mmCIF file of C-alpha atoms in Angstrom:
data_model
loop_
_atom_site.group_PDB
_atom_site.id
_atom_site.type_symbol
_atom_site.label_atom_id
_atom_site.label_comp_id
_atom_site.label_asym_id
_atom_site.label_seq_id
_atom_site.Cartn_x
_atom_site.Cartn_y
_atom_site.Cartn_z
ATOM 1 C CA MET M 1350 -0.262 -0.013 0.130
ATOM 2 C CA TRP M 1351 2.887 2.671 1.295
ATOM 3 C CA ARG M 1352 4.841 1.082 -2.013
ATOM 4 C CA ILE M 1353 6.199 4.339 -3.985
ATOM 5 C CA ALA M 1354 7.531 3.438 -7.112
ATOM 6 C CA MET M 1355 9.678 6.150 -9.181
ATOM 7 C CA ASN M 1356 9.522 4.991 -12.977
ATOM 8 C CA SER M 1357 5.690 4.915 -12.341
ATOM 9 C CA LEU M 1358 3.501 5.522 -14.999
ATOM 10 C CA PRO M 1359 2.717 9.311 -16.210
ATOM 11 C CA GLN M 1360 -0.443 8.771 -15.300
ATOM 12 C CA ARG M 1361 0.188 9.391 -11.419
ATOM 13 C CA PRO M 1362 -0.978 12.615 -9.673
ATOM 14 C CA ALA M 1363 2.493 12.355 -8.285
ATOM 15 C CA ASP M 1364 4.008 12.937 -11.668
ATOM 16 C CA SER M 1365 3.752 16.522 -11.846
ATOM 17 C CA TRP M 1366 5.671 17.443 -8.494
ATOM 18 C CA SER M 1367 5.218 19.933 -6.500
ATOM 19 C CA PRO M 1368 7.481 21.157 -3.528
ATOM 20 C CA LEU M 1369 4.263 20.774 -1.546
ATOM 21 C CA TYR M 1370 4.400 17.215 -1.944
ATOM 22 C CA PHE M 1371 7.185 17.374 0.848
ATOM 23 C CA LEU M 1372 3.653 17.817 2.913
ATOM 24 C CA ALA M 1373 2.888 13.932 2.189
ATOM 25 C CA SER M 1374 6.187 13.053 3.955
ATOM 26 C CA LEU M 1375 5.906 15.570 7.107
ATOM 27 C CA GLY M 1376 2.219 13.994 7.824
ATOM 28 C CA ALA M 1377 4.311 10.709 8.293
ATOM 29 C CA GLY M 1378 6.656 11.732 10.635
ATOM 30 C CA GLY M 1379 3.881 13.860 12.951
ATOM 31 C CA LEU M 1380 1.840 10.627 12.498
ATOM 32 C CA ALA M 1381 4.774 8.357 13.574
ATOM 33 C CA VAL M 1382 4.490 11.171 16.021
ATOM 34 C CA THR M 1383 1.331 10.612 17.445
ATOM 35 C CA PHE M 1384 2.257 6.676 18.405
ATOM 36 C CA PHE M 1385 4.541 8.012 20.293
ATOM 37 C CA MET M 1386 2.584 10.013 22.438
ATOM 38 C CA PHE M 1387 1.563 6.132 23.736
ATOM 39 C CA LEU M 1388 4.918 5.094 25.238
ATOM 40 C CA MET M 1389 5.162 8.687 26.317
ATOM 41 C CA PHE M 1390 2.168 8.735 28.451
ATOM 42 C CA TRP M 1391 1.379 5.504 29.399
ATOM 43 C CA VAL M 1392 5.642 3.926 29.341
ATOM 44 C CA PRO M 1393 6.779 4.933 33.197
ATOM 45 C CA HIS M 1394 10.070 6.309 32.619
ATOM 46 C CA PRO M 1395 11.535 6.542 35.978
ATOM 47 C CA GLY M 1396 14.349 9.394 35.876
ATOM 48 C CA ARG M 1397 14.083 10.420 32.670
ATOM 49 C CA PRO M 1398 11.647 12.702 30.264
ATOM 50 C CA VAL M 1399 10.926 10.859 27.670
ATOM 51 C CA PRO M 1400 10.431 6.656 27.530
ATOM 52 C CA VAL M 1401 13.459 4.614 25.638
ATOM 53 C CA PHE M 1402 14.389 1.170 24.984
ATOM 54 C CA GLU M 1403 14.733 -0.119 27.914
ATOM 55 C CA ASP M 1404 11.665 1.403 29.828
ATOM 56 C CA ILE M 1405 8.988 0.284 26.418
ATOM 57 C CA LEU M 1406 10.764 -3.930 26.944
ATOM 58 C CA GLY M 1407 10.094 -3.174 30.664
ATOM 59 C CA ALA M 1408 6.464 -2.002 30.400
ATOM 60 C CA PHE M 1409 6.425 -4.523 27.631
ATOM 61 C CA ARG M 1410 7.153 -7.512 29.789
ATOM 62 C CA ASN M 1411 5.209 -6.734 32.897
ATOM 63 C CA GLY M 1412 2.174 -4.710 31.817
ATOM 64 C CA GLY M 1413 -1.111 -6.078 32.214
ATOM 65 C CA LEU M 1414 -2.726 -6.861 28.318
ATOM 66 C CA PRO M 1415 -3.862 -3.187 27.153
ATOM 67 C CA LEU M 1416 -0.349 -1.820 27.730
ATOM 68 C CA LYS M 1417 1.033 -4.602 25.985
ATOM 69 C CA ALA M 1418 -1.756 -3.788 23.378
ATOM 70 C CA ALA M 1419 -0.732 -0.167 22.830
ATOM 71 C CA ILE M 1420 3.307 -0.761 23.176
ATOM 72 C CA LEU M 1421 2.734 -2.799 20.099
ATOM 73 C CA VAL M 1422 0.270 -0.826 17.942
ATOM 74 C CA ALA M 1423 2.483 2.118 18.869
ATOM 75 C CA VAL M 1424 5.371 0.681 18.211
ATOM 76 C CA ILE M 1425 4.754 -0.903 15.059
ATOM 77 C CA GLY M 1426 2.824 2.688 14.241
ATOM 78 C CA ILE M 1427 6.720 4.103 14.701
ATOM 79 C CA ALA M 1428 8.377 1.994 12.429
ATOM 80 C CA VAL M 1429 5.917 2.058 9.343
ATOM 81 C CA PHE M 1430 5.305 5.613 9.365
ATOM 82 C CA ALA M 1431 9.130 6.504 9.897
ATOM 83 C CA VAL M 1432 9.898 4.455 7.173
ATOM 84 C CA VAL M 1433 7.443 6.633 4.917
ATOM 85 C CA ASN M 1434 8.792 9.569 6.427
ATOM 86 C CA ILE M 1435 12.113 8.540 4.874
ATOM 87 C CA ARG M 1436 10.956 7.067 1.909
ATOM 88 C CA LEU M 1437 8.905 9.733 0.882
ATOM 89 C CA LEU M 1438 11.928 12.099 2.253
ATOM 90 C CA VAL M 1439 13.904 10.989 -0.545
ATOM 91 C CA TRP M 1440 12.074 10.831 -3.792
ATOM 92 C CA ASN M 1441 11.076 14.092 -3.237
ATOM 93 C CA LEU M 1442 14.747 15.293 -2.468
ATOM 94 C CA ALA M 1443 15.258 13.553 -5.774
ATOM 95 C CA GLN M 1444 12.415 15.837 -7.865
ATOM 96 C CA LEU M 1445 13.677 19.195 -6.501
ATOM 97 C CA SER M 1446 17.044 18.130 -7.846
ATOM 98 C CA ALA M 1447 14.738 17.287 -11.350
ATOM 99 C CA PHE M 1448 12.659 20.368 -10.610
ATOM 100 C CA ARG M 1449 15.879 22.434 -10.632
ATOM 101 C CA ARG M 1450 16.535 22.747 -14.092
ATOM 102 C CA THR M 1451 13.005 23.232 -15.648
ATOM 103 C CA GLU M 1452 11.026 25.957 -16.618
ATOM 104 C CA ALA M 1453 8.046 25.204 -14.045
ATOM 105 C CA HIS M 1454 11.416 25.933 -11.249
ATOM 106 C CA ALA M 1455 12.038 29.194 -12.924
ATOM 107 C CA ARG M 1456 8.369 30.488 -13.173
ATOM 108 C CA LEU M 1457 7.512 29.385 -9.434
ATOM 109 C CA MET M 1458 10.951 31.670 -8.405
ATOM 110 C CA THR M 1459 9.691 34.573 -9.513
ATOM 111 C CA SER M 1460 5.819 33.902 -8.105
ATOM 112 C CA ASN M 1461 4.383 34.024 -4.287
ATOM 113 C CA GLY M 1462 4.809 30.165 -4.342
ATOM 114 C CA GLU M 1463 8.628 30.695 -4.124
ATOM 115 C CA THR M 1464 8.150 30.416 0.356
ATOM 116 C CA GLN M 1465 6.695 26.229 -1.367
ATOM 117 C CA LEU M 1466 9.882 25.930 -1.680
ATOM 118 C CA LEU M 1467 10.101 26.570 2.707
ATOM 119 C CA ALA M 1468 8.311 22.384 2.487
ATOM 120 C CA MET M 1469 11.987 21.155 2.555
ATOM 121 C CA PRO M 1470 13.607 21.992 5.311
ATOM 122 C CA LEU M 1471 10.335 21.698 6.697
ATOM 123 C CA ALA M 1472 10.220 18.084 6.211
ATOM 124 C CA LEU M 1473 13.999 17.972 6.985
ATOM 125 C CA ALA M 1474 13.407 18.639 10.242
ATOM 126 C CA MET M 1475 10.575 16.727 11.187
ATOM 127 C CA ALA M 1476 13.037 13.492 9.857
ATOM 128 C CA VAL M 1477 15.336 14.588 11.868
ATOM 129 C CA ASN M 1478 12.423 14.020 14.487
ATOM 130 C CA ALA M 1479 11.526 10.909 13.718
ATOM 131 C CA GLY M 1480 14.738 9.884 13.513
ATOM 132 C CA PHE M 1481 15.412 9.961 17.087
ATOM 133 C CA ILE M 1482 12.117 8.585 18.051
ATOM 134 C CA LEU M 1483 13.539 6.012 16.205
ATOM 135 C CA GLY M 1484 16.761 6.176 18.045
ATOM 136 C CA LEU M 1485 15.064 5.838 21.974
ATOM 137 C CA VAL M 1486 12.208 3.318 20.853
ATOM 138 C CA PHE M 1487 14.673 0.320 19.190
ATOM 139 C CA VAL M 1488 17.736 1.858 20.271
ATOM 140 C CA PRO M 1489 19.043 -0.467 23.318
ATOM 141 C CA GLY M 1490 21.600 1.712 25.817
ATOM 142 C CA LEU M 1491 20.574 4.751 23.747
ATOM 143 C CA TRP M 1492 20.406 7.282 26.856
ATOM 144 C CA GLY M 1493 24.409 6.203 28.050
ATOM 145 C CA VAL M 1494 25.529 7.770 24.776
ATOM 146 C CA VAL M 1495 22.812 10.651 24.634
ATOM 147 C CA GLU M 1496 24.559 13.310 25.739
ATOM 148 C CA TYR M 1497 27.051 13.084 22.585
ATOM 149 C CA LEU M 1498 24.336 13.191 20.092
ATOM 150 C CA PHE M 1499 22.640 16.682 21.611
ATOM 151 C CA PRO M 1500 25.542 19.089 20.104
ATOM 152 C CA LEU M 1501 25.364 16.665 17.172
ATOM 153 C CA ALA M 1502 21.093 16.792 16.166
ATOM 154 C CA LEU M 1503 21.313 21.101 17.251
ATOM 155 C CA VAL M 1504 23.980 21.180 14.787
ATOM 156 C CA ALA M 1505 21.769 19.119 12.040
ATOM 157 C CA PHE M 1506 18.593 21.374 13.536
ATOM 158 C CA ALA M 1507 21.291 24.861 12.828
ATOM 159 C CA LEU M 1508 21.993 23.164 9.480
ATOM 160 C CA ILE M 1509 18.568 23.193 8.320
ATOM 161 C CA GLY M 1510 17.516 26.298 9.877
ATOM 162 C CA VAL M 1511 20.207 28.113 7.346
ATOM 163 C CA ILE M 1512 18.679 26.615 4.509
ATOM 164 C CA ALA M 1513 15.216 27.923 5.808
ATOM 165 C CA PHE M 1514 16.820 31.144 6.479
ATOM 166 C CA ARG M 1515 18.338 31.117 3.158
ATOM 167 C CA ARG M 1516 14.786 30.615 1.179
ATOM 168 C CA ILE M 1517 13.288 33.310 3.192
ATOM 169 C CA GLY M 1518 15.938 36.036 2.704
ATOM 170 C CA ALA M 1519 16.010 35.379 -1.178
ATOM 171 C CA PHE M 1520 11.907 35.577 -1.046
ATOM 172 C CA LEU M 1521 11.281 38.435 1.390
ATOM 173 C CA SER M 1522 14.674 40.312 -0.627
ATOM 174 C CA ARG M 1523 12.369 40.068 -4.008
ATOM 175 C CA VAL M 1524 9.549 41.085 -3.013
ATOM 176 C CA LEU M 1525 10.706 43.801 -0.945
ATOM 177 C CA SER M 1526 13.157 45.831 -2.736
ATOM 178 C CA GLU M 1527 11.646 44.844 -6.371
ATOM 179 C CA GLY M 1528 7.858 46.836 -6.175
ATOM 180 C CA GLY M 1529 5.173 45.443 -7.626
ATOM 181 C CA VAL M 1530 6.810 41.337 -7.860
ATOM 182 C CA PHE M 1531 4.594 39.547 -4.963
ATOM 183 C CA ASP M 1532 0.557 39.129 -6.195
ATOM 184 C CA VAL M 1533 -0.983 40.570 -2.874
ATOM 185 C CA THR M 1534 -4.840 39.039 -5.129
ATOM 186 C CA ALA M 1535 -2.992 36.248 -5.395
ATOM 187 C CA ASN M 1536 -1.903 35.719 -1.253
ATOM 188 C CA ASN M 1537 -5.690 35.040 0.057
ATOM 189 C CA SER M 1538 -5.134 31.989 2.027
ATOM 190 C CA PHE M 1539 -1.993 31.154 4.903
ATOM 191 C CA ALA M 1540 -0.135 29.889 2.561
ATOM 192 C CA GLN M 1541 2.653 32.542 3.101
ATOM 193 C CA LEU M 1542 2.670 30.794 7.336
ATOM 194 C CA LEU M 1543 5.279 28.116 5.389
ATOM 195 C CA PRO M 1544 8.103 29.784 6.074
ATOM 196 C CA ALA M 1545 7.104 30.255 9.653
ATOM 197 C CA PHE M 1546 6.015 26.830 10.022
ATOM 198 C CA ALA M 1547 9.668 26.178 8.877
ATOM 199 C CA LEU M 1548 11.162 28.062 11.116
ATOM 200 C CA ALA M 1549 9.020 26.596 14.778
ATOM 201 C CA MET M 1550 9.914 23.092 13.211
ATOM 202 C CA VAL M 1551 13.468 24.152 13.364
ATOM 203 C CA ALA M 1552 12.895 25.302 17.435
ATOM 204 C CA VAL M 1553 11.185 22.565 18.545
ATOM 205 C CA GLY M 1554 13.773 19.988 17.416
ATOM 206 C CA MET M 1555 16.505 22.455 18.907
ATOM 207 C CA SER M 1556 14.654 22.336 22.112
ATOM 208 C CA ALA M 1557 14.983 19.207 22.743
ATOM 209 C CA PRO M 1558 18.191 19.406 24.742
ATOM 210 C CA ALA M 1559 16.494 21.570 26.777
ATOM 211 C CA ALA M 1560 14.576 18.969 28.100
ATOM 212 C CA MET M 1561 16.783 15.860 28.096
ATOM 213 C CA SER M 1562 20.402 16.897 28.955
ATOM 214 C CA THR M 1563 22.063 17.978 31.723
ATOM 215 C CA LEU M 1564 24.500 19.475 30.940
ATOM 216 C CA PRO M 1565 24.057 22.937 31.887
ATOM 217 C CA LEU M 1566 26.315 24.320 28.343
ATOM 218 C CA THR M 1567 23.793 21.946 26.111
ATOM 219 C CA VAL M 1568 20.961 22.975 28.175
ATOM 220 C CA GLY M 1569 21.542 27.260 27.535
ATOM 221 C CA VAL M 1570 22.728 26.633 24.109
ATOM 222 C CA SER M 1571 19.614 24.681 23.078
ATOM 223 C CA MET M 1572 17.573 26.952 25.220
ATOM 224 C CA ILE M 1573 18.775 30.333 23.553
ATOM 225 C CA LEU M 1574 18.580 28.749 20.374
ATOM 226 C CA SER M 1575 15.200 27.442 20.252
ATOM 227 C CA VAL M 1576 13.924 30.886 22.006
ATOM 228 C CA ALA M 1577 15.286 33.352 18.777
ATOM 229 C CA LEU M 1578 14.246 30.157 16.281
ATOM 230 C CA GLY M 1579 10.774 30.135 18.036
ATOM 231 C CA THR M 1580 10.625 34.081 18.512
ATOM 232 C CA PHE M 1581 11.509 34.719 14.387
ATOM 233 C CA ALA M 1582 8.376 31.494 14.048
ATOM 234 C CA GLY M 1583 6.097 33.669 16.345
ATOM 235 C CA LEU M 1584 6.006 36.893 14.474
ATOM 236 C CA TYR M 1585 6.816 35.801 10.879
ATOM 237 C CA THR M 1586 3.333 34.015 11.455
ATOM 238 C CA LEU M 1587 1.311 37.389 13.254
ATOM 239 C CA VAL M 1588 3.107 39.501 10.029
ATOM 240 C CA ALA M 1589 2.417 36.926 7.175
ATOM 241 C CA ALA M 1590 -0.878 36.496 8.822
ATOM 242 C CA ILE M 1591 -2.184 39.742 8.836
ATOM 243 C CA VAL M 1592 -0.972 40.543 5.414
ATOM 244 C CA ALA M 1593 -3.087 37.177 3.964
ATOM 245 C CA PHE M 1594 -5.900 37.889 6.320
ATOM 246 C CA GLY M 1595 -6.737 41.045 4.678
ATOM 247 C CA SER M 1596 -6.817 39.658 0.953
ATOM 248 C CA MET M 1597 -8.927 36.907 1.655
ATOM 249 C CA LEU M 1598 -11.128 39.485 3.408
ATOM 250 C CA ARG M 1599 -11.234 40.972 -0.198
ATOM 251 C CA HIS M 1600 -10.852 38.006 -2.722
ATOM 252 C CA GLY M 1601 -12.141 35.343 -0.258
ATOM 253 C CA THR M 1602 -10.349 32.157 0.352
ATOM 254 C CA ALA M 1603 -8.494 30.474 -3.013
ATOM 255 C CA ARG M 1604 -10.147 27.121 -3.337
ATOM 256 C CA GLU M 1605 -7.371 25.114 -3.366
ATOM 257 C CA SER M 1606 -5.159 26.416 -0.490
ATOM 258 C CA ALA M 1607 -7.944 26.169 1.766
ATOM 259 C CA PRO M 1608 -6.244 23.801 4.090
ATOM 260 C CA THR M 1609 -3.377 26.333 4.826
ATOM 261 C CA LEU M 1610 -5.963 28.076 7.315
ATOM 262 C CA MET M 1611 -5.599 25.433 9.547
ATOM 263 C CA ILE M 1612 -1.456 25.856 9.187
ATOM 264 C CA VAL M 1613 -1.840 27.604 12.179
ATOM 265 C CA VAL M 1614 -2.862 24.245 14.109
ATOM 266 C CA PRO M 1615 0.575 22.513 13.904
ATOM 267 C CA ILE M 1616 2.623 25.320 14.174
ATOM 268 C CA LEU M 1617 0.800 26.396 17.520
ATOM 269 C CA THR M 1618 1.704 23.198 18.490
ATOM 270 C CA VAL M 1619 5.765 22.822 18.075
ATOM 271 C CA LEU M 1620 5.869 25.917 19.607
ATOM 272 C CA GLY M 1621 3.791 25.363 22.531
ATOM 273 C CA ILE M 1622 5.211 22.056 22.938
ATOM 274 C CA MET M 1623 9.229 23.916 22.657
ATOM 275 C CA MET M 1624 7.842 25.968 25.928
ATOM 276 C CA MET M 1625 7.448 23.176 27.741
ATOM 277 C CA ARG M 1626 10.699 21.643 27.503
ATOM 278 C CA GLN M 1627 12.492 24.716 27.706
ATOM 279 C CA GLU M 1628 10.467 25.217 31.311
ATOM 280 C CA HIS M 1629 11.279 22.312 32.081
ATOM 281 C CA GLY M 1630 15.071 22.575 31.492
ATOM 282 C CA LEU M 1631 15.016 26.011 33.719
ATOM 283 C CA HIS M 1632 13.452 24.062 36.909
ATOM 284 C CA THR M 1633 15.921 21.200 36.304
ATOM 285 C CA THR M 1634 19.112 22.713 35.130
ATOM 286 C CA PHE M 1635 18.714 26.145 36.560
ATOM 287 C CA ALA M 1636 15.870 25.644 39.268
ATOM 288 C CA ALA M 1637 13.604 28.571 38.095
ATOM 289 C CA HIS M 1638 10.311 27.086 39.883
ATOM 290 C CA GLY M 1639 7.800 27.925 37.488
ATOM 291 C CA GLY M 1640 3.275 27.518 38.653
ATOM 292 C CA ILE M 1641 2.163 24.064 38.745
ATOM 293 C CA ALA M 1642 -0.811 25.132 36.298
ATOM 294 C CA ASP M 1643 1.325 27.145 34.176
ATOM 295 C CA THR M 1644 1.380 24.089 31.847
ATOM 296 C CA LEU M 1645 -2.025 23.556 31.636
ATOM 297 C CA LEU M 1646 -2.895 27.465 30.975
ATOM 298 C CA LEU M 1647 -0.316 26.959 27.883
ATOM 299 C CA THR M 1648 -1.641 24.110 26.775
ATOM 300 C CA THR M 1649 -5.564 25.619 27.159
ATOM 301 C CA MET M 1650 -4.724 28.472 25.522
ATOM 302 C CA ILE M 1651 -3.308 26.978 22.868
ATOM 303 C CA LEU M 1652 -6.057 23.799 21.915
ATOM 304 C CA ALA M 1653 -8.369 26.992 21.788
ATOM 305 C CA VAL M 1654 -6.488 29.580 19.444
ATOM 306 C CA GLN M 1655 -6.832 25.561 17.285
ATOM 307 C CA SER M 1656 -10.217 24.675 17.727
ATOM 308 C CA VAL M 1657 -11.314 28.275 16.175
ATOM 309 C CA PHE M 1658 -9.086 27.529 12.858
ATOM 310 C CA LEU M 1659 -9.904 24.748 12.969
ATOM 311 C CA MET M 1660 -13.606 24.698 13.125
ATOM 312 C CA LEU M 1661 -12.561 28.067 10.309
ATOM 313 C CA GLY M 1662 -11.289 26.120 8.646
ATOM 314 C CA LEU M 1663 -13.491 23.244 8.114
ATOM 315 C CA LEU M 1664 -16.899 25.379 7.535
ATOM 316 C CA VAL M 1665 -14.454 27.252 3.952
ATOM 317 C CA LEU M 1666 -13.850 23.590 2.953
ATOM 318 C CA ARG M 1667 -17.234 22.667 3.674
ATOM 319 C CA ARG M 1668 -18.688 25.403 1.892
ATOM 320 C CA GLN M 1669 -16.010 25.421 -1.337
ATOM 321 C CA ASN M 1670 -17.080 21.878 -0.842
ATOM 322 C CA TYR M 1671 -13.286 20.895 -1.304
ATOM 323 C CA ALA M 1672 -13.727 17.661 0.110
ATOM 324 C CA ALA M 1673 -15.493 16.416 -3.382
ATOM 325 C CA THR M 1674 -13.261 18.426 -5.295
ATOM 326 C CA TYR M 1675 -9.903 16.816 -4.409
ATOM 327 C CA LEU M 1676 -10.186 13.616 -2.227
ATOM 328 C CA ARG M 1677 -13.317 12.567 -3.699
ATOM 329 C CA GLY M 1678 -13.890 13.594 -7.093
ATOM 330 C CA GLU M 1679 -11.564 13.972 -10.593
ATOM 331 C CA GLU M 1680 -9.252 17.062 -8.913
ATOM 332 C CA ASN M 1681 -5.701 16.196 -7.213
ATOM 333 C CA SER M 1682 -4.256 18.739 -5.538
ATOM 334 C CA PRO M 1683 -0.654 18.035 -3.567
ATOM 335 C CA GLY M 1684 -2.253 20.926 -1.460
ATOM 336 C CA ALA M 1685 -4.213 18.368 0.148
ATOM 337 C CA TYR M 1686 -1.825 17.271 2.442
ATOM 338 C CA ALA M 1687 -1.557 20.318 4.286
ATOM 339 C CA LEU M 1688 -4.974 18.889 5.762
ATOM 340 C CA VAL M 1689 -2.814 15.999 7.591
ATOM 341 C CA CYS M 1690 -0.256 18.857 9.729
ATOM 342 C CA PRO M 1691 -3.513 20.142 11.229
ATOM 343 C CA GLY M 1692 -5.434 16.856 12.519
ATOM 344 C CA VAL M 1693 -2.160 15.645 13.557
ATOM 345 C CA ALA M 1694 -0.902 18.296 15.821
ATOM 346 C CA PHE M 1695 -4.580 18.356 17.183
ATOM 347 C CA SER M 1696 -4.129 15.156 18.836
ATOM 348 C CA VAL M 1697 -0.821 15.286 19.886
ATOM 349 C CA MET M 1698 -2.076 18.548 21.857
ATOM 350 C CA VAL M 1699 -4.996 17.115 23.264
ATOM 351 C CA GLN M 1700 -2.386 14.696 24.487
ATOM 352 C CA PHE M 1701 -0.442 16.978 26.315
ATOM 353 C CA TRP M 1702 -2.864 18.876 27.853
ATOM 354 C CA ILE M 1703 -4.258 15.485 29.047
ATOM 355 C CA ASN M 1704 -1.301 14.469 30.933
ATOM 356 C CA LYS M 1705 0.745 17.481 31.610
ATOM 357 C CA GLY M 1706 -2.330 19.669 31.526
ATOM 358 C CA LEU M 1707 -5.305 18.225 33.593
ATOM 359 C CA VAL M 1708 -3.281 15.449 35.187
ATOM 360 C CA GLY M 1709 0.176 17.741 36.496
ATOM 361 C CA ALA M 1710 -2.561 20.231 37.724
ATOM 362 C CA GLY M 1711 -4.590 17.862 39.427
ATOM 363 C CA LEU M 1712 -8.004 17.557 37.892
ATOM 364 C CA ILE M 1713 -8.723 14.247 36.966
ATOM 365 C CA ALA M 1714 -6.742 11.191 37.338
ATOM 366 C CA LYS M 1715 -4.296 9.447 35.210
ATOM 367 C CA PHE M 1716 -6.490 6.403 33.531
ATOM 368 C CA GLY M 1717 -9.394 7.410 35.109
ATOM 369 C CA ILE M 1718 -12.832 7.398 32.904
ATOM 370 C CA ALA M 1719 -12.640 10.846 32.596
ATOM 371 C CA TYR M 1720 -8.390 10.294 31.008
ATOM 372 C CA TRP M 1721 -9.400 7.559 28.765
ATOM 373 C CA ALA M 1722 -12.752 9.450 27.448
ATOM 374 C CA LEU M 1723 -10.194 12.827 27.095
ATOM 375 C CA SER M 1724 -7.536 10.591 24.930
ATOM 376 C CA ALA M 1725 -10.020 9.025 23.386
ATOM 377 C CA LEU M 1726 -10.356 12.658 21.463
ATOM 378 C CA ALA M 1727 -7.031 12.576 20.512
ATOM 379 C CA VAL M 1728 -6.819 9.143 19.199
ATOM 380 C CA ALA M 1729 -10.221 9.326 17.228
ATOM 381 C CA SER M 1730 -8.361 12.433 15.092
ATOM 382 C CA GLN M 1731 -4.769 10.637 14.748
ATOM 383 C CA VAL M 1732 -7.207 7.097 12.962
ATOM 384 C CA ALA M 1733 -8.728 10.187 10.821
ATOM 385 C CA MET M 1734 -5.344 11.151 9.723
ATOM 386 C CA ILE M 1735 -4.149 7.706 9.220
ATOM 387 C CA ALA M 1736 -6.944 7.655 6.717
ATOM 388 C CA LEU M 1737 -6.417 10.575 5.315
ATOM 389 C CA MET M 1738 -2.727 9.716 4.717
ATOM 390 C CA ILE M 1739 -3.528 6.349 2.846
ATOM 391 C CA LEU M 1740 -6.908 8.231 0.640
ATOM 392 C CA LEU M 1741 -4.212 10.894 -0.471
ATOM 393 C CA HIS M 1742 -1.790 8.218 -1.433
ATOM 394 C CA ARG M 1743 -3.762 5.973 -3.334
ATOM 395 C CA ARG M 1744 -4.683 9.024 -5.097
ATOM 396 C CA HIS M 1745 -1.548 10.595 -5.955
ATOM 397 C CA PHE M 1746 0.784 7.527 -5.734
ATOM 398 C CA ALA M 1747 -1.274 4.969 -7.106
ATOM 399 C CA ARG M 1748 -0.202 3.876 -10.886
ATOM 400 C CA ARG M 1749 -3.243 4.611 -12.949
ATOM 401 C CA MET M 1750 -4.358 3.337 -16.416
ATOM 402 C CA PRO M 1751 -5.058 5.491 -19.426
ATOM 403 C CA ARG M 1752 -8.706 6.406 -19.454
ATOM 404 C CA ASP M 1753 -8.564 5.020 -23.180
ATOM 405 C CA ALA M 1754 -6.339 1.850 -22.394
ATOM 406 C CA VAL M 1755 -8.190 -1.961 -22.754
ATOM 407 C CA PRO M 1756 -8.326 -4.085 -20.033
ATOM 408 C CA ALA M 1757 -5.957 -7.236 -21.149
ATOM 409 C CA GLN M 1758 -9.188 -10.206 -21.724
#
């Protein structure tokens, strides 16, 4: 089902490649993260901020049948979607290399769509995050050498950040120095928030050592870099959203780009996780103690804003018959993969809200009735996004017989 043929028939929509296909890799990586949430919050990991191979194996050996089933589902889900994430990333990088030699690339570089190329560093940053999860789950003894890996991870994210900043700089220098080259009438979506999403993904990756390292220097560098990038991401989001919203009010939302109305959801999730990681580092390394309800307030506010954009996006998509056109109809759009990220991000943030917010503040009991009732919401969103990924993969990557072909007798 997930096999991607590199030399396939030209009838596949994916053969007409777009940088937005990097969002397919991003979505697969995000789904791997949703399965890691099972392990993060349901597997005991005393003395460590995250579960590792030894914690997972011990819980599987000694836990009850429900926990064993959850671990098995999580491990398989992480493995499957991490592989899909990597395969799609490699495929996209190969397609990008060929795309750069085409006239379509030259046209893209002189249009608003130039920022679509930020989907590449966005997918790269997600792949690094997914790779770290793979190491935690499947590599025995990793925690014993993890302090040596954190500087390497920071370097990797820094390099991805450089790629993102170079692309953003090239775009902004062009549109701000050459008057009239940015088409304001075509800015009637949140597509221009993609650079902010890329910066936010790099920032959340850079914040991981702040929560996990025990070395003050590593924690400090991680915190400084992630705060800086997170600030840039937040500022870019605010400016781009205000500019785009005015265009949408005047011209309506571009139908094919309508899913971008919900891009605020994943941006807020990754920035929220970044802030929680930074707070943990401040507490464990620098003895800066926050209030017991700080995380509850943060996650609740994030979920409230996310809910607004989810409802707004879904209302517009329904009004424009987006699903009937691009999910069930004859037309295909690589931008449809942007629908996966909000559902994945919402599922992840609900898990943090429940476990770090509600349980952390003592409002509900862990593994009680209320706990599982709310967790079902996160799982339902996760399952829906898995189904959507399968649907999109079949539509965009499945080999198709030409319309005038005659089936073999």
